[in-house]
């Protein structure tokens, strides 16, 4: 049985800092923040719009199951909007940095350009 490199959150963070430096803990933070912001904006906007439309059409306030249904729907819209940023975030975080070798992905816009050029 192979030994695991990472055993818990604290040990993992310490290993990452020791092997890659403290900045490695923040790889991909800009796309992560943008992704989360887009997700929440899409979710809340969709929910509020759909709720208003439903209440205007029915002339009544929503009951619990209707809130849940709209929440499920609007919660699914966010990932559809933010998936491109999630791809960039994951590429930035997963790349292995080698000393003296420039990283393939080095920022949000450059990463987007590389992905579009190479993968369409």
PDB file of C-alpha atoms in Angstrom:
ATOM      1  CA  UNK A   1       0.000   0.000   0.000  1.00  0.00           C
ATOM      2  CA  UNK A   2       1.393   3.358  -1.021  1.00  0.00           C
ATOM      3  CA  UNK A   3       1.659   6.081   1.580  1.00  0.00           C
ATOM      4  CA  UNK A   4      -0.443   9.159   1.004  1.00  0.00           C
ATOM      5  CA  UNK A   5       1.321  12.455   0.438  1.00  0.00           C
ATOM      6  CA  UNK A   6      -1.462  14.440   2.108  1.00  0.00           C
ATOM      7  CA  UNK A   7      -3.088  13.247   5.315  1.00  0.00           C
ATOM      8  CA  UNK A   8      -5.107  16.229   6.588  1.00  0.00           C
ATOM      9  CA  UNK A   9      -5.778  19.899   5.862  1.00  0.00           C
ATOM     10  CA  UNK A  10      -3.057  21.327   8.098  1.00  0.00           C
ATOM     11  CA  UNK A  11      -0.396  18.890   6.897  1.00  0.00           C
ATOM     12  CA  UNK A  12      -1.419  19.544   3.287  1.00  0.00           C
ATOM     13  CA  UNK A  13      -1.140  23.323   3.706  1.00  0.00           C
ATOM     14  CA  UNK A  14       2.264  22.979   5.357  1.00  0.00           C
ATOM     15  CA  UNK A  15       3.483  20.662   2.589  1.00  0.00           C
ATOM     16  CA  UNK A  16       2.281  23.022  -0.136  1.00  0.00           C
ATOM     17  CA  UNK A  17       3.962  26.001   1.549  1.00  0.00           C
ATOM     18  CA  UNK A  18       7.202  24.057   2.051  1.00  0.00           C
ATOM     19  CA  UNK A  19       7.302  22.684  -1.520  1.00  0.00           C
ATOM     20  CA  UNK A  20       5.824  25.568  -3.520  1.00  0.00           C
ATOM     21  CA  UNK A  21       5.817  28.622  -1.246  1.00  0.00           C
ATOM     22  CA  UNK A  22       2.993  30.414   0.524  1.00  0.00           C
ATOM     23  CA  UNK A  23       1.762  32.013  -2.702  1.00  0.00           C
ATOM     24  CA  UNK A  24       0.801  28.533  -3.967  1.00  0.00           C
ATOM     25  CA  UNK A  25      -2.103  28.573  -1.514  1.00  0.00           C
ATOM     26  CA  UNK A  26      -3.560  31.427  -3.573  1.00  0.00           C
ATOM     27  CA  UNK A  27      -3.052  30.063  -7.091  1.00  0.00           C
ATOM     28  CA  UNK A  28      -6.133  30.867  -9.122  1.00  0.00           C
ATOM     29  CA  UNK A  29      -7.657  33.236  -6.566  1.00  0.00           C
ATOM     30  CA  UNK A  30      -8.755  35.884  -9.101  1.00  0.00           C
ATOM     31  CA  UNK A  31     -10.743  33.443 -11.267  1.00  0.00           C
ATOM     32  CA  UNK A  32     -12.096  31.872  -8.078  1.00  0.00           C
ATOM     33  CA  UNK A  33     -13.412  35.210  -6.834  1.00  0.00           C
ATOM     34  CA  UNK A  34     -14.864  36.083 -10.242  1.00  0.00           C
ATOM     35  CA  UNK A  35     -16.415  32.633 -10.554  1.00  0.00           C
ATOM     36  CA  UNK A  36     -18.028  32.887  -7.139  1.00  0.00           C
ATOM     37  CA  UNK A  37     -19.274  36.408  -7.842  1.00  0.00           C
ATOM     38  CA  UNK A  38     -20.764  35.369 -11.184  1.00  0.00           C
ATOM     39  CA  UNK A  39     -22.333  32.311  -9.581  1.00  0.00           C
ATOM     40  CA  UNK A  40     -24.025  34.305  -6.840  1.00  0.00           C
ATOM     41  CA  UNK A  41     -25.096  37.088  -9.205  1.00  0.00           C
ATOM     42  CA  UNK A  42     -26.666  34.598 -11.615  1.00  0.00           C
ATOM     43  CA  UNK A  43     -28.290  32.635  -8.800  1.00  0.00           C
ATOM     44  CA  UNK A  44     -29.868  35.594  -6.982  1.00  0.00           C
ATOM     45  CA  UNK A  45     -30.862  37.433 -10.166  1.00  0.00           C
ATOM     46  CA  UNK A  46     -32.523  34.343 -11.617  1.00  0.00           C
ATOM     47  CA  UNK A  47     -34.278  33.526  -8.358  1.00  0.00           C
ATOM     48  CA  UNK A  48     -35.629  37.050  -7.841  1.00  0.00           C
ATOM     49  CA  UNK A  49     -36.751  37.399 -11.448  1.00  0.00           C
ATOM     50  CA  UNK A  50     -38.477  33.995 -11.490  1.00  0.00           C
ATOM     51  CA  UNK A  51     -40.108  34.640  -8.107  1.00  0.00           C
ATOM     52  CA  UNK A  52     -41.481  37.983  -9.253  1.00  0.00           C
ATOM     53  CA  UNK A  53     -42.813  36.452 -12.490  1.00  0.00           C
ATOM     54  CA  UNK A  54     -44.448  33.552 -10.653  1.00  0.00           C
ATOM     55  CA  UNK A  55     -46.076  35.795  -8.048  1.00  0.00           C
ATOM     56  CA  UNK A  56     -47.355  38.224 -10.683  1.00  0.00           C
ATOM     57  CA  UNK A  57     -48.774  35.375 -12.775  1.00  0.00           C
ATOM     58  CA  UNK A  58     -50.453  33.633  -9.833  1.00  0.00           C
ATOM     59  CA  UNK A  59     -51.383  36.721  -7.824  1.00  0.00           C
ATOM     60  CA  UNK A  60     -50.167  34.973  -4.648  1.00  0.00           C
ATOM     61  CA  UNK A  61     -47.023  34.740  -2.565  1.00  0.00           C
ATOM     62  CA  UNK A  62     -44.963  31.612  -3.063  1.00  0.00           C
ATOM     63  CA  UNK A  63     -45.261  28.702  -0.663  1.00  0.00           C
ATOM     64  CA  UNK A  64     -42.282  26.680   0.579  1.00  0.00           C
ATOM     65  CA  UNK A  65     -42.156  24.088  -2.210  1.00  0.00           C
ATOM     66  CA  UNK A  66     -42.266  26.846  -4.835  1.00  0.00           C
ATOM     67  CA  UNK A  67     -39.325  28.642  -3.175  1.00  0.00           C
ATOM     68  CA  UNK A  68     -37.452  25.333  -3.199  1.00  0.00           C
ATOM     69  CA  UNK A  69     -38.256  24.705  -6.857  1.00  0.00           C
ATOM     70  CA  UNK A  70     -37.077  28.180  -7.855  1.00  0.00           C
ATOM     71  CA  UNK A  71     -33.971  27.759  -5.677  1.00  0.00           C
ATOM     72  CA  UNK A  72     -33.106  24.503  -7.442  1.00  0.00           C
ATOM     73  CA  UNK A  73     -33.576  26.115 -10.832  1.00  0.00           C
ATOM     74  CA  UNK A  74     -31.657  29.301 -10.038  1.00  0.00           C
ATOM     75  CA  UNK A  75     -28.926  27.299  -8.297  1.00  0.00           C
ATOM     76  CA  UNK A  76     -28.330  25.440 -11.551  1.00  0.00           C
ATOM     77  CA  UNK A  77     -28.000  28.631 -13.580  1.00  0.00           C
ATOM     78  CA  UNK A  78     -24.891  29.809 -11.690  1.00  0.00           C
ATOM     79  CA  UNK A  79     -22.634  26.924 -12.728  1.00  0.00           C
ATOM     80  CA  UNK A  80     -23.749  27.305 -16.353  1.00  0.00           C
ATOM     81  CA  UNK A  81     -22.554  30.915 -16.247  1.00  0.00           C
ATOM     82  CA  UNK A  82     -19.348  30.419 -14.277  1.00  0.00           C
ATOM     83  CA  UNK A  83     -18.033  27.190 -15.807  1.00  0.00           C
ATOM     84  CA  UNK A  84     -15.496  28.927 -18.108  1.00  0.00           C
ATOM     85  CA  UNK A  85     -13.967  30.685 -15.088  1.00  0.00           C
ATOM     86  CA  UNK A  86     -13.955  27.387 -13.223  1.00  0.00           C
ATOM     87  CA  UNK A  87     -11.939  25.792 -16.034  1.00  0.00           C
ATOM     88  CA  UNK A  88      -9.378  28.613 -15.899  1.00  0.00           C
ATOM     89  CA  UNK A  89      -9.196  28.418 -12.105  1.00  0.00           C
ATOM     90  CA  UNK A  90      -8.602  24.683 -12.193  1.00  0.00           C
ATOM     91  CA  UNK A  91      -5.898  24.955 -14.865  1.00  0.00           C
ATOM     92  CA  UNK A  92      -4.081  27.628 -12.850  1.00  0.00           C
ATOM     93  CA  UNK A  93      -4.273  25.584  -9.666  1.00  0.00           C
ATOM     94  CA  UNK A  94      -3.319  22.196 -11.123  1.00  0.00           C
ATOM     95  CA  UNK A  95      -0.299  23.174 -13.148  1.00  0.00           C
ATOM     96  CA  UNK A  96       3.027  22.079 -11.757  1.00  0.00           C
ATOM     97  CA  UNK A  97       5.547  24.899 -11.611  1.00  0.00           C
ATOM     98  CA  UNK A  98       9.139  24.014 -12.403  1.00  0.00           C
ATOM     99  CA  UNK A  99      12.070  26.280 -11.555  1.00  0.00           C
ATOM    100  CA  UNK A 100      13.321  28.176 -14.596  1.00  0.00           C
ATOM    101  CA  UNK A 101      10.324  27.174 -16.729  1.00  0.00           C
ATOM    102  CA  UNK A 102       7.620  29.785 -17.306  1.00  0.00           C
ATOM    103  CA  UNK A 103       4.153  28.489 -16.402  1.00  0.00           C
ATOM    104  CA  UNK A 104       1.795  27.691 -19.259  1.00  0.00           C
ATOM    105  CA  UNK A 105      -1.056  29.513 -17.527  1.00  0.00           C
ATOM    106  CA  UNK A 106      -0.059  32.777 -15.870  1.00  0.00           C
ATOM    107  CA  UNK A 107      -3.187  34.838 -15.419  1.00  0.00           C
ATOM    108  CA  UNK A 108      -6.866  35.030 -16.161  1.00  0.00           C
ATOM    109  CA  UNK A 109      -6.785  36.610 -19.633  1.00  0.00           C
ATOM    110  CA  UNK A 110      -3.667  34.789 -20.833  1.00  0.00           C
ATOM    111  CA  UNK A 111      -5.118  31.490 -19.638  1.00  0.00           C
ATOM    112  CA  UNK A 112      -8.414  32.175 -21.446  1.00  0.00           C
ATOM    113  CA  UNK A 113      -6.522  32.993 -24.643  1.00  0.00           C
ATOM    114  CA  UNK A 114      -4.461  29.795 -24.451  1.00  0.00           C
ATOM    115  CA  UNK A 115      -7.497  27.615 -23.785  1.00  0.00           C
ATOM    116  CA  UNK A 116      -9.488  29.180 -26.641  1.00  0.00           C
ATOM    117  CA  UNK A 117      -6.524  28.912 -29.032  1.00  0.00           C
ATOM    118  CA  UNK A 118      -5.746  25.297 -28.162  1.00  0.00           C
ATOM    119  CA  UNK A 119      -9.202  23.896 -27.492  1.00  0.00           C
ATOM    120  CA  UNK A 120     -11.660  26.241 -29.158  1.00  0.00           C
TER     121      UNK A 120
END
